[in-house]
Each structure stands twice: as C-alpha cells, then as structure tokens.
mmCIF file of C-alpha atoms in Angstrom:
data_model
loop_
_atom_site.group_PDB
_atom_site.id
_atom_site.type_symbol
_atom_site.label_atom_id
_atom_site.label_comp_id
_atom_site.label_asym_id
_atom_site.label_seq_id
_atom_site.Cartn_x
_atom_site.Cartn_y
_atom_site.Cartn_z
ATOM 1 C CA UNK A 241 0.000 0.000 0.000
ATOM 2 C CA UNK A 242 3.047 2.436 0.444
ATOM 3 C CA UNK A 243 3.172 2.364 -3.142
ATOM 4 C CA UNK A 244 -0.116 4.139 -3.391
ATOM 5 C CA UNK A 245 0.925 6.553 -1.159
ATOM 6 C CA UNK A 246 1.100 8.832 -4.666
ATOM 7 C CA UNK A 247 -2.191 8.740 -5.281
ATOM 8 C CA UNK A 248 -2.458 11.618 -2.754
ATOM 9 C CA UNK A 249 -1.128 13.664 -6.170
ATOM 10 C CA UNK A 250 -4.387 13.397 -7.716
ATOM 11 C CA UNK A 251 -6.230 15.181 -4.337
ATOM 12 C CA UNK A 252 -5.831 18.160 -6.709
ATOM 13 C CA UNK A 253 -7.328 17.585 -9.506
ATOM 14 C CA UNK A 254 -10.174 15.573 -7.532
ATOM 15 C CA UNK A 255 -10.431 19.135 -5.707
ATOM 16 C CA UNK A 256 -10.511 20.941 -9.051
ATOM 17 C CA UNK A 257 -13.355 19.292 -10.671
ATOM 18 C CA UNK A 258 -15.148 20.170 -7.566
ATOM 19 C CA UNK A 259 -14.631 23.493 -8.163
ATOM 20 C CA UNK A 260 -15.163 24.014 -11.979
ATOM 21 C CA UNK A 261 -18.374 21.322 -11.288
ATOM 22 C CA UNK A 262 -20.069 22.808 -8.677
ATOM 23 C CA UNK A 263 -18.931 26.621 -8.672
ATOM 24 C CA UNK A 264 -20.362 29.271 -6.919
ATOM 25 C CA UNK A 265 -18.868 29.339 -3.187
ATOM 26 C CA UNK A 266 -16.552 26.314 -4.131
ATOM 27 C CA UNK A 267 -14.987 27.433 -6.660
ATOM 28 C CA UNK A 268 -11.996 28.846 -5.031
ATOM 29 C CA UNK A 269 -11.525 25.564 -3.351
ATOM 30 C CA UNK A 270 -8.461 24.080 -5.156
ATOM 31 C CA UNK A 271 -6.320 27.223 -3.778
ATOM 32 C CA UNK A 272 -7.494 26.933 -0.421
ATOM 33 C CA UNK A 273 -6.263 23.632 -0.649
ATOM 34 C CA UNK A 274 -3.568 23.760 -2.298
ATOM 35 C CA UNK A 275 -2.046 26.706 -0.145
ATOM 36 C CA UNK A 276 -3.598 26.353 2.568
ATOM 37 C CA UNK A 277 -5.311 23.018 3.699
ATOM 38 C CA UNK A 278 -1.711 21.347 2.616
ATOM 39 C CA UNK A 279 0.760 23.423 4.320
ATOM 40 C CA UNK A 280 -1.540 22.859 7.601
ATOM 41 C CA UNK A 281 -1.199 19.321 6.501
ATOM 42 C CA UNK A 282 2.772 19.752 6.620
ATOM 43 C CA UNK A 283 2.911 21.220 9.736
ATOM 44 C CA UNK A 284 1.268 18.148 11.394
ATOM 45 C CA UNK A 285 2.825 15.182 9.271
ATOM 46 C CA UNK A 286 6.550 14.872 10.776
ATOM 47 C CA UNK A 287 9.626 15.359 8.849
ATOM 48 C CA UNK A 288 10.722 12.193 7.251
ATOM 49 C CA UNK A 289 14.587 11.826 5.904
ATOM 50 C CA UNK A 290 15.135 7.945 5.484
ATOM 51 C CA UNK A 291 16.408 7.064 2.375
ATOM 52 C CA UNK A 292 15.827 3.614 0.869
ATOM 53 C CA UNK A 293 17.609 0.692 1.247
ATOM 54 C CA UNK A 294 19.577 -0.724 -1.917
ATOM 55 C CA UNK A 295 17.205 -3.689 -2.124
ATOM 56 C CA UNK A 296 13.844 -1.450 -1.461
ATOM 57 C CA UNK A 297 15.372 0.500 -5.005
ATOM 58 C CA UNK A 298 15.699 -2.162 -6.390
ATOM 59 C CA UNK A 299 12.386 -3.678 -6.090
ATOM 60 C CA UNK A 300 10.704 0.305 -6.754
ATOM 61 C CA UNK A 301 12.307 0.300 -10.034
ATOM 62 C CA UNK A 302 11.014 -2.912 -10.892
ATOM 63 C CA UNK A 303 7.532 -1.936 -10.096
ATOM 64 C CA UNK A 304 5.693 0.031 -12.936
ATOM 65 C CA UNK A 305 3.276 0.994 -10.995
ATOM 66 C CA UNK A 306 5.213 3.918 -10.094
ATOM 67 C CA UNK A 307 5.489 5.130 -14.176
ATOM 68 C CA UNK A 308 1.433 4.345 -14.267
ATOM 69 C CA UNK A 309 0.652 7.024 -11.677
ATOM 70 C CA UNK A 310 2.389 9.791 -13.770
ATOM 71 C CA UNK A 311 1.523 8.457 -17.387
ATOM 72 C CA UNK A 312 -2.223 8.627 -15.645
ATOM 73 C CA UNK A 313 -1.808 12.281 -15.373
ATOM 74 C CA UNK A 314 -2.469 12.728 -19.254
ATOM 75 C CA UNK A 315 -5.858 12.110 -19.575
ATOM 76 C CA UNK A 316 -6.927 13.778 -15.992
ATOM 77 C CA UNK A 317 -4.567 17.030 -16.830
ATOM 78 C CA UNK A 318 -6.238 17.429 -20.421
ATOM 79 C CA UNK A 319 -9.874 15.821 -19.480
ATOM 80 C CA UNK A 320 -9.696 19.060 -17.103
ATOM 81 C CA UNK A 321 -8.762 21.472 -19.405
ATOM 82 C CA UNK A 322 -11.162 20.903 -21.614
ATOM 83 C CA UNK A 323 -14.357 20.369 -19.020
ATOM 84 C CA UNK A 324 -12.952 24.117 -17.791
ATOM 85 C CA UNK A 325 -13.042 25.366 -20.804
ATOM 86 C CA UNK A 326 -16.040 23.675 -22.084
ATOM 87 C CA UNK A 327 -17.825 25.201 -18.753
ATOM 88 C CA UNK A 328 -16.596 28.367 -18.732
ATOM 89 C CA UNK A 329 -17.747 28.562 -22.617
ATOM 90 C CA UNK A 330 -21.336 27.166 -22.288
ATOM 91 C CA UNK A 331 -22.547 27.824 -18.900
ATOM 92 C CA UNK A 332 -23.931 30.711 -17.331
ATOM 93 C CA UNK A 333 -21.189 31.888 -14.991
ATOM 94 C CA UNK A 334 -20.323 34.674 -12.503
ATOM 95 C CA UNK A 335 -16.840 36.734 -13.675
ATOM 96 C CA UNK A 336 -15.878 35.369 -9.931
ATOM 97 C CA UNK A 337 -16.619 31.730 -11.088
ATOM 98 C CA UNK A 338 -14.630 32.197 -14.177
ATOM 99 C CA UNK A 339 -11.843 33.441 -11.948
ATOM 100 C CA UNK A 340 -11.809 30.885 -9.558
ATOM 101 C CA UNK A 341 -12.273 27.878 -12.298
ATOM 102 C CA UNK A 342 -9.074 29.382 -14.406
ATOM 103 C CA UNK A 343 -7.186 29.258 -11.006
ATOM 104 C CA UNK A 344 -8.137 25.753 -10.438
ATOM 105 C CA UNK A 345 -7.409 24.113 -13.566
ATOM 106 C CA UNK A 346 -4.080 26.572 -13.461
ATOM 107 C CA UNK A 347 -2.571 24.800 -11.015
ATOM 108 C CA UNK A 348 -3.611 21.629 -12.270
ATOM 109 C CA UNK A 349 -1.394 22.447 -14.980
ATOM 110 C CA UNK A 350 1.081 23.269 -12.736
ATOM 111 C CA UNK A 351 0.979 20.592 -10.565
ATOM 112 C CA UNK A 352 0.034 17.591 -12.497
ATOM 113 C CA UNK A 353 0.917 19.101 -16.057
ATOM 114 C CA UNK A 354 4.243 21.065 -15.356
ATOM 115 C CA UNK A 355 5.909 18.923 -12.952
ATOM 116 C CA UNK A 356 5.365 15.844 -13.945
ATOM 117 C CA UNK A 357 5.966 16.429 -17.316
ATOM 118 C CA UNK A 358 9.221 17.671 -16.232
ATOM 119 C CA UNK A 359 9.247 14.304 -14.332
ATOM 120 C CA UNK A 360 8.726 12.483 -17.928
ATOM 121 C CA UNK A 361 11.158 14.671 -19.500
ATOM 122 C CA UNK A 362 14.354 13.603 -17.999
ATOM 123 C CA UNK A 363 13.602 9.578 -18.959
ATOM 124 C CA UNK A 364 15.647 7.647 -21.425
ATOM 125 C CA UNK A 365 12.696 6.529 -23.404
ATOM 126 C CA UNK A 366 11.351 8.405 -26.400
ATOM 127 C CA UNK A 367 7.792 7.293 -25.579
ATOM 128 C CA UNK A 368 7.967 8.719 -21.951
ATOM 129 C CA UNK A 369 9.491 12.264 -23.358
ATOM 130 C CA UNK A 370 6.719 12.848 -25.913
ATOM 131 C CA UNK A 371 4.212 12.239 -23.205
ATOM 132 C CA UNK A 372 6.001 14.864 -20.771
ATOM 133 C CA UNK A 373 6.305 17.871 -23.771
ATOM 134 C CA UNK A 374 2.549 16.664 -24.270
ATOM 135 C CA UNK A 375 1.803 17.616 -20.651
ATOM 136 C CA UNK A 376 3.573 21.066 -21.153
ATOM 137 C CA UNK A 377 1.471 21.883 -24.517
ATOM 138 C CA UNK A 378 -1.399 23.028 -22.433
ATOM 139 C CA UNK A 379 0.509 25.461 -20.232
ATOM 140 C CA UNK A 380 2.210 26.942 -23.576
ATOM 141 C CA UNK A 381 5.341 26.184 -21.625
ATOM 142 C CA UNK A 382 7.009 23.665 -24.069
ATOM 143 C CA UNK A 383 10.186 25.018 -24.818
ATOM 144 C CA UNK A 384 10.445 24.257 -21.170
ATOM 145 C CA UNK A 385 11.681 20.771 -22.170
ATOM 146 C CA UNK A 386 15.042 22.209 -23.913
ATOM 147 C CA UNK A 387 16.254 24.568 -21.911
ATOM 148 C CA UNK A 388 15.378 22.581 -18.826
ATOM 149 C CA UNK A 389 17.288 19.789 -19.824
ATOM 150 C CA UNK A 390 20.095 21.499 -21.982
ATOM 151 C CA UNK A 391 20.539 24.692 -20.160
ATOM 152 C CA UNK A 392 19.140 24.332 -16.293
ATOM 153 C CA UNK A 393 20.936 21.220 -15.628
ATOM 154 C CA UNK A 394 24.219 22.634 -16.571
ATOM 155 C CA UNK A 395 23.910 25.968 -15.342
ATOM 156 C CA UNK A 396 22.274 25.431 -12.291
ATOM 157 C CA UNK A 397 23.018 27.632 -9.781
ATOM 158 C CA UNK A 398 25.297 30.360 -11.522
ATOM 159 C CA UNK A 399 23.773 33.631 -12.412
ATOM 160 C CA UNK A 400 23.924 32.097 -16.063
ATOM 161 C CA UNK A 401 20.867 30.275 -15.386
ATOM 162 C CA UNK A 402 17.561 31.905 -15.888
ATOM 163 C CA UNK A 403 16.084 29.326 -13.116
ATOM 164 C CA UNK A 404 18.526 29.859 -10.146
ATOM 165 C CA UNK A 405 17.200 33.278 -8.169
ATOM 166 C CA UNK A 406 19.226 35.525 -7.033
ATOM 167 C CA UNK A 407 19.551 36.621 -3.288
ATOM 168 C CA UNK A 408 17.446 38.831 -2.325
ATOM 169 C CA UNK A 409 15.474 38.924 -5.856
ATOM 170 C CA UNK A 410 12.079 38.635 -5.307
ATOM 171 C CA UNK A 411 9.262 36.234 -6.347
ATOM 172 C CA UNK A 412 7.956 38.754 -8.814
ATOM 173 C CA UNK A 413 11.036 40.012 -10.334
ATOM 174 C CA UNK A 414 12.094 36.563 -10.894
ATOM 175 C CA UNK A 415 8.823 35.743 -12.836
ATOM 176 C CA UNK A 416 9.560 37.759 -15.261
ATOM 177 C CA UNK A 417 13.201 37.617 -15.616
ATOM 178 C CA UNK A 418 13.329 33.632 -15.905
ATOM 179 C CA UNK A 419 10.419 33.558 -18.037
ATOM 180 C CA UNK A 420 11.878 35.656 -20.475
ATOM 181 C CA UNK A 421 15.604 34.022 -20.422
ATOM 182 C CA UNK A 422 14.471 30.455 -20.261
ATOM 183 C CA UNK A 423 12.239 31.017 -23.521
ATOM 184 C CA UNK A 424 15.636 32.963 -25.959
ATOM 185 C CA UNK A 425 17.594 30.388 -23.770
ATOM 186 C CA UNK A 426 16.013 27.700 -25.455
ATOM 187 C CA UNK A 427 16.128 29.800 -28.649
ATOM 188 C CA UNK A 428 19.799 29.654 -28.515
ATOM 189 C CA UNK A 429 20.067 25.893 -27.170
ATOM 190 C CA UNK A 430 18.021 24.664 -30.365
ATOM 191 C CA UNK A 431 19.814 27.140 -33.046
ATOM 192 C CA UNK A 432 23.118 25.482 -31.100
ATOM 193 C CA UNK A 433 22.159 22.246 -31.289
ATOM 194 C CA UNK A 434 20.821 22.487 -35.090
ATOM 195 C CA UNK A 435 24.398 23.985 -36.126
ATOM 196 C CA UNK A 436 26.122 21.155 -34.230
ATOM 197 C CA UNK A 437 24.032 18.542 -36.555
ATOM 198 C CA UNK A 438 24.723 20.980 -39.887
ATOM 199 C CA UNK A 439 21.332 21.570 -40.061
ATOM 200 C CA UNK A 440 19.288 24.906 -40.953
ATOM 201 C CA UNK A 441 17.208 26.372 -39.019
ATOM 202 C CA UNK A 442 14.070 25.369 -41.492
ATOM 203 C CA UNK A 443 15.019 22.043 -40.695
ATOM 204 C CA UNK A 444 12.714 19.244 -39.714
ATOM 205 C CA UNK A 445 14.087 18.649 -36.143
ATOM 206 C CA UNK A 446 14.225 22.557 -34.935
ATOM 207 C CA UNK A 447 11.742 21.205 -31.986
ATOM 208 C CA UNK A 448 11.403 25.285 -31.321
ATOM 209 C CA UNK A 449 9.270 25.185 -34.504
ATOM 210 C CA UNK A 450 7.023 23.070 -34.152
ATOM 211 C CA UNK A 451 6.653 23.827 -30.075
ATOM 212 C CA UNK A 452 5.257 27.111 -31.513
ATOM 213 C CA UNK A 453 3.212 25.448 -34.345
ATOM 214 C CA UNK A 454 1.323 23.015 -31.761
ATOM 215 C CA UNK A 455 0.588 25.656 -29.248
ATOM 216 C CA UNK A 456 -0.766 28.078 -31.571
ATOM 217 C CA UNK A 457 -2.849 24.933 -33.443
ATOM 218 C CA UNK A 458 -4.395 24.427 -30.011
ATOM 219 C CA UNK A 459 -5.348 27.924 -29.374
ATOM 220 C CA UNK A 460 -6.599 28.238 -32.390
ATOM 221 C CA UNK A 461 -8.424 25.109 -32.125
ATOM 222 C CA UNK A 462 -9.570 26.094 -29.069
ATOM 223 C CA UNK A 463 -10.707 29.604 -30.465
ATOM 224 C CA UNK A 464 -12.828 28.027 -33.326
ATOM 225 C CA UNK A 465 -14.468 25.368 -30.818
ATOM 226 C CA UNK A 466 -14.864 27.697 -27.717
ATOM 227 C CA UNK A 467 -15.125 31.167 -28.521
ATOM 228 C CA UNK A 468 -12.943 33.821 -27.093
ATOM 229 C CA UNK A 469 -14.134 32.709 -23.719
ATOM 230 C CA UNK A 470 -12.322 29.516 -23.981
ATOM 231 C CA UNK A 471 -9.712 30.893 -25.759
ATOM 232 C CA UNK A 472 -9.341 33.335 -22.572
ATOM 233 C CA UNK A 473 -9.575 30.586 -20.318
ATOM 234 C CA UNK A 474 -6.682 28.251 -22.200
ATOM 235 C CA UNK A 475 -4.445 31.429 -22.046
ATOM 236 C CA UNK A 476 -4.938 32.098 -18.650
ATOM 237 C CA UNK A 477 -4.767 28.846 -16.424
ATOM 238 C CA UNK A 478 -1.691 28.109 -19.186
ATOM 239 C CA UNK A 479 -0.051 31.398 -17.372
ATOM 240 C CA UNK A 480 -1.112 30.620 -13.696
ATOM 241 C CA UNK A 481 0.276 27.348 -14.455
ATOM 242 C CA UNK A 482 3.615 28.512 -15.712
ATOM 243 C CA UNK A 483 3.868 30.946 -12.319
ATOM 244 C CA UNK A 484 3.240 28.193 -10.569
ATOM 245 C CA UNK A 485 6.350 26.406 -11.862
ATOM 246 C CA UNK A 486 8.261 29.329 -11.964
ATOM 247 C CA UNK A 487 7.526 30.121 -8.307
ATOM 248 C CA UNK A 488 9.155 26.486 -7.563
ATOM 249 C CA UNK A 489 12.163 27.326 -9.672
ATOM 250 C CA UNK A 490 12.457 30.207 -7.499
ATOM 251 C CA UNK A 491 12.347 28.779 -4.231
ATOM 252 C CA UNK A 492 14.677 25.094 -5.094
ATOM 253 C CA UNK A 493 17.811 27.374 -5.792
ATOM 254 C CA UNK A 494 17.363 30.710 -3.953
ATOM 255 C CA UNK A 495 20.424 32.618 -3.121
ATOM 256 C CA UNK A 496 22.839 29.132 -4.088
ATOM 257 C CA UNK A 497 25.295 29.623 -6.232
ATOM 258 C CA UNK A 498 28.100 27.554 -7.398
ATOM 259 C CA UNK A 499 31.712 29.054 -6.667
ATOM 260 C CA UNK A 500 34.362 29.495 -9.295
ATOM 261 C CA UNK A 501 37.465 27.161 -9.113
ATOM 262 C CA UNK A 502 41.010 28.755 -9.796
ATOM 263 C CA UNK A 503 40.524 27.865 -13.660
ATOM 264 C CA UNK A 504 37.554 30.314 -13.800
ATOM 265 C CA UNK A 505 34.965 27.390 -14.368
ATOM 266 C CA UNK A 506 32.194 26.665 -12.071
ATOM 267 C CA UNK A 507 32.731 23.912 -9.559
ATOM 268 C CA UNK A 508 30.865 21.200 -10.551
ATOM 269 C CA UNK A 509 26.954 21.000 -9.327
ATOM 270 C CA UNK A 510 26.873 19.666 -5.630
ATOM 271 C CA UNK A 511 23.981 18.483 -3.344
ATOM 272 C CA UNK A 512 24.624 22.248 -0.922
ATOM 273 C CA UNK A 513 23.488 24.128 -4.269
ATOM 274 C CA UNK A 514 19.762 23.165 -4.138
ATOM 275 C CA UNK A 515 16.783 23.036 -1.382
ATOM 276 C CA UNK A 516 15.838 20.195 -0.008
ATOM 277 C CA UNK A 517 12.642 19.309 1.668
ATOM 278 C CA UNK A 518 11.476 15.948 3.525
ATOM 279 C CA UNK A 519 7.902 17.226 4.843
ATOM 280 C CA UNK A 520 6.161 14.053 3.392
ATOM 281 C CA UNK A 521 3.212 15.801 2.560
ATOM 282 C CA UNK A 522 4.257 17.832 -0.232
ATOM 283 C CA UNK A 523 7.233 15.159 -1.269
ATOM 284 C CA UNK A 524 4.308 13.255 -2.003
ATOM 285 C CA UNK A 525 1.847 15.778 -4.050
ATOM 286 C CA UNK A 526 4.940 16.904 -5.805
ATOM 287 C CA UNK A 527 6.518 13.418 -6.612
ATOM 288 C CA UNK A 528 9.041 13.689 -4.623
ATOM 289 C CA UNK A 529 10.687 17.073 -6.310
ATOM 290 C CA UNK A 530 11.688 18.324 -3.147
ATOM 291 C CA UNK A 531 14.414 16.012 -2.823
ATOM 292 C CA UNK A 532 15.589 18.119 -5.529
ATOM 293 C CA UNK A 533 19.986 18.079 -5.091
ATOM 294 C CA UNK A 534 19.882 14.438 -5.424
ATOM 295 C CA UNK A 535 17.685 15.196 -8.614
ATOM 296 C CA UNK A 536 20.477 17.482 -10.034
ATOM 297 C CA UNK A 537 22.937 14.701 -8.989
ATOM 298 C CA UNK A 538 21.618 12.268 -11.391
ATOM 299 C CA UNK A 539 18.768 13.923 -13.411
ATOM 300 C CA UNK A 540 17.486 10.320 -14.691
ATOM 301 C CA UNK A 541 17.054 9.123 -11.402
ATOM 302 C CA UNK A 542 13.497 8.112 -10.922
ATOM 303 C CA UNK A 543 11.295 10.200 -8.223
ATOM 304 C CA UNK A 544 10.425 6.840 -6.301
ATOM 305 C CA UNK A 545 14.003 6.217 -5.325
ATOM 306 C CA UNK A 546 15.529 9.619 -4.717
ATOM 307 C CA UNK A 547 17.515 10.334 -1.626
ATOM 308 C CA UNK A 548 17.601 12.578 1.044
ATOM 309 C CA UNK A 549 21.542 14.352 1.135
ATOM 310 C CA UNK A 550 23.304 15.447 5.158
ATOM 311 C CA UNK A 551 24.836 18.080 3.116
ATOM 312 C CA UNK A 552 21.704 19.425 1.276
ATOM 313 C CA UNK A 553 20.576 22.819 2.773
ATOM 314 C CA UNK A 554 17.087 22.213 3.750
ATOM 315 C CA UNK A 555 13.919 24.169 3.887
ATOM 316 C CA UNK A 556 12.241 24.816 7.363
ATOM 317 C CA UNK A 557 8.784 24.271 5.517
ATOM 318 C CA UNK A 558 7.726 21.531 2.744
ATOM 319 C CA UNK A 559 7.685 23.102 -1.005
ATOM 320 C CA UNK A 560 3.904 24.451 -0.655
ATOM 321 C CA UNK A 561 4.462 26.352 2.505
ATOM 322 C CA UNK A 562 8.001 27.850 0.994
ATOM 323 C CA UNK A 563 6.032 29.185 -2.067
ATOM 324 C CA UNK A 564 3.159 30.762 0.012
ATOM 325 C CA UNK A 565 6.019 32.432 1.882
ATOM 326 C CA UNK A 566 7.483 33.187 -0.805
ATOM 327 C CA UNK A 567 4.726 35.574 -1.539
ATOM 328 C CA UNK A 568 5.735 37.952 0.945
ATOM 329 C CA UNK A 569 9.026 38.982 -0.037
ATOM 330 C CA UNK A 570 10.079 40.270 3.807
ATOM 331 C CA UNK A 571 9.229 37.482 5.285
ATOM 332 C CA UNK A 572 10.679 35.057 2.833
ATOM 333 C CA UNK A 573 13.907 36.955 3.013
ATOM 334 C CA UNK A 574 13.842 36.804 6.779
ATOM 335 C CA UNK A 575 13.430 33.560 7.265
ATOM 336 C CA UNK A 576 15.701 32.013 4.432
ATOM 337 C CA UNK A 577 18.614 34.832 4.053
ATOM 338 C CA UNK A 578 20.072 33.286 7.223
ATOM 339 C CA UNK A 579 19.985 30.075 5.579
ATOM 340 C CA UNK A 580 22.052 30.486 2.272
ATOM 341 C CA UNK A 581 25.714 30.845 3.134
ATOM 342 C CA UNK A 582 28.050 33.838 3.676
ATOM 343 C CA UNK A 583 30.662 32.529 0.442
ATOM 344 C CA UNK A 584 27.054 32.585 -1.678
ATOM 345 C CA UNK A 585 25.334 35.659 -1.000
ATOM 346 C CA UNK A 586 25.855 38.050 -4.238
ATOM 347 C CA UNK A 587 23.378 40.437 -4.793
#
C-alpha cells in the first residue's frame, strides 16, 4: 500500500473538478487547498529523511506501478482542461466563477501538467518524453523541455541560469526575468544544437518550430471550438500554471550559487546548491521534487528512489508552505537569508 501513497497527487485535480463542477462558493476551493489546507497538513505530518535501502530501489524500479501514476496524469490534466473550458464557454457563470475555475485548472497544470511532465522529461525513453512535452502543450510552456534539460541542468546555480534566483530577488522580479531568459535560452540551445548537426534552421528537427506550431494549433483550435471565452480561459490557467512552476524554480535554488574554481569554471553542481525538503506531505503531491539536489545529482534518477543528502541545505517548511512564503518577499527573506551561506550571497 506504500506504493499508493502517490495517489495523494491526484487530491488536486479531484479538488478541481469540484470546483469548476459545482462553482459558486466552491470554486476557489483548489487554492485553499492547495495553499492552505496542505501546508496545515505539513505542519502536522513529521519530517521524514530515510532514504531507501539498496534492495527497497531495487524492487521500486522494478515496479511500474510507479510510471502508471504519472503516465495517468495525461488524460486527468487534459480531461480538465477541456471540461474548464467547455464550462466556462457554455454555462452561465459569474466573472468570480470564471476566476476561480481558471485558477483551479491553473494549477492543475502546474501541478500535475508542469511537474510531472518535467518528471517524464528527464527519462531515457522516447515514448515517456513525448508524453512529458505533451503535458507542457497546455501550459504553452514547451520550450520548457530544452532549456530545462540542456541549459538548467548545466547551469544550475550560476547567475547564467535563468532558473537559479538571485539573493534577495524577489518572487515577482524573478517571474519575469526567468520567463523571459528560459524562452531565448532555449532559442539559442536549439539554433546550437541544429548547427552542431549541420542543419538549418528550417530544418525538420528545430523542436522550437514546431513547439510554436502546436501551441498556436491548439489555441486556435480552441478559439474556433470555444469562442474567445475559452480561448481566454486556455491562455490564462496556461499562465497561472507557468507561475506556478516558476515560483518552484524560485524557491529550489534561492540565493545558491556555485563558486568558481582557480581555472575560472564553475565547480561542478553539488547536493549544498539546491533546497531540499522531507515534509512528506508535499514530497508526495509533488513526486518527490523536493528532494531536488539528489535530482540534479543524477537527473534520470526516478522520483520513487531519490535520496535525502546530510549536506543538502534544507527548507524549514515543505515546497507548498516555501512558495506561500514566498509571496511575501520580507518574510521570505527573513526567514531564508540566514539560511544560504556567507561565500554565496551576491546580490
């Protein structure tokens, strides 16, 4: 039954179609849950750091159970999407309602979409990657999967990365400033990547392309189907999705940065240069992303059997909690500031 233990993930979803099904008072629901109702939750569940035994990995990866509960996302991440937006189009609905239904389904695509598409994305298998860039397409957020992989993973933590925030940056700020660099970083990764092969950039395989050809085929698809309501409403839980993943990018490498070795190169990416969290609660809604520096250790590592590091620096709240702080900039700088080493702390 401990294998089950990631159904939990699906709480939000379950929570969302409440919301977009029912409306009126519930419809703002899947927040309260999500940012509040679990970070309660945290509070009460105790901090768990055991790491598995060799034979308990073993056995995990054996089990596909564990690749069923994220390919399962697919159909619940898009069946939502499209009930939202077939609600919000042809029902009779309070602005409020519309609001609190993009919201929901947002974070859906945040939760369930974003991350475990990421999730998908680092696998070895071809099958497993086209599902995670298919759970990106709704959040518009596909380009996500090259400079993620190509660019975040070996700049991680420098102030060449778009996704490492800077001390004392805020929330906000970084919003915009690694939404804007990850997208021309990913420009630059695929024209890179196209010249390495010899190939132009009209090619066949400049993914970049047709990233921008799919999303615009679905909002437009969505546009001839829904109306400009459910074009609105694609648009907008895509964006509230994409803050939500950007809002974890800020908080899993605030203020670390890797130092420079006498050569001028970066040391190479250690488990002190991202956040760690073992509240069980949201290691389990988040599949296990908050063990995040053994994640950057070995990227292909499967979220079932990563570990828990000594020499992590970790988090005094679970992931959820951290990002609500992280809303309030003076607070999140007085609590974590403290926490990020002296030899780190560049403004």
């Amino acid at each position: 039954m401990k294998d089950l233990k990631y159904l939990a993930a699906f709480s939000i979803p379950l929570v969302a179609f409440i919301s977009v099904y029912f409306k009126g008072s519930l419809v703002f629901l899947t927040p309260v849950f999500a940012f509040v109702i679990i970070p309660l939750l945290e509070l009460i569940f105790p901090v768990d750091t055991k790491n598995l035994t060799s034979e308990d990995v073993d056995n995990r990866l054996k089990k596909k159970v564990f690749d069923w509960l994220l390919y399962l996302n697919i159909p619940i991440v898009y069946g939502l999407v499209f009930f939202g937006i077939y609600e919000a189009a042809n029902t009779v609905i309070e602005t409020y309602e519309l609001v609190g239904m993009i919201i929901s389904v947002g974070i859906v695509l945040g939760v369930n979409g974003i991350n475990v598409a990421h999730e998908l994305g680092h696998r070895q298998a071809t099958n497993e990657r086209f599902l995670g860039k298919a759970l990106l397409l709704p959040s518009l957020y596909m380009h996500f999967f090259i400079e993620h992989n190509f660019g975040h993973h070996l700049n991680a933590a420098t102030q060449e990365d778009p996704a490492t925030a800077r001390y004392n940056q805020t929330v906000y700020s970084f919003w915009f400033t690694s939404i804007f660099r990850q997208y021309v970083g990913a420009w630059k990764i695929q024209n890179k990547l196209l010249k390495t092969n010899n190939q132009s950039f009209l090619s066949v395989n400049n993914d970049m392309f047709w990233y921008t050809v799919l999303q615009l085929s679905y909002l437009t698809s969505v546009f001839l189907v829904f109306g400009h309501i459910g074009l609105l409403f694609s648009i907008s839980a895509g964006i509230i999705g994409v803050l939500l993943l950007e809002s974890v990018n800020y908080i899993e490498h605030y203020g670390l940065l890797r130092l420079k070795t006498k050569s001028g190169r970066y040391e190479r990416v250690k488990e002190m240069h991202s956040w760690n969290s073992n509240h069980v609660i949201g290691r389990i809604v988040l599949y296990e992303l908050t063990r995040h520096s053994d994640h950057h250790f070995k990227s292909s590592k499967k979220y079932q059997v990563l570990d828990c590091h000594d020499e992590s620096p970790q988090m005094p709240f679970g992931y959820p909690t951290s990002m609500v702080l992280a809303m309030l900039p003076p607070l999140w700088f007085r609590i974590m500031n403290k926490r990020v080493p002296k030899e780190m702390k560049i403004i």
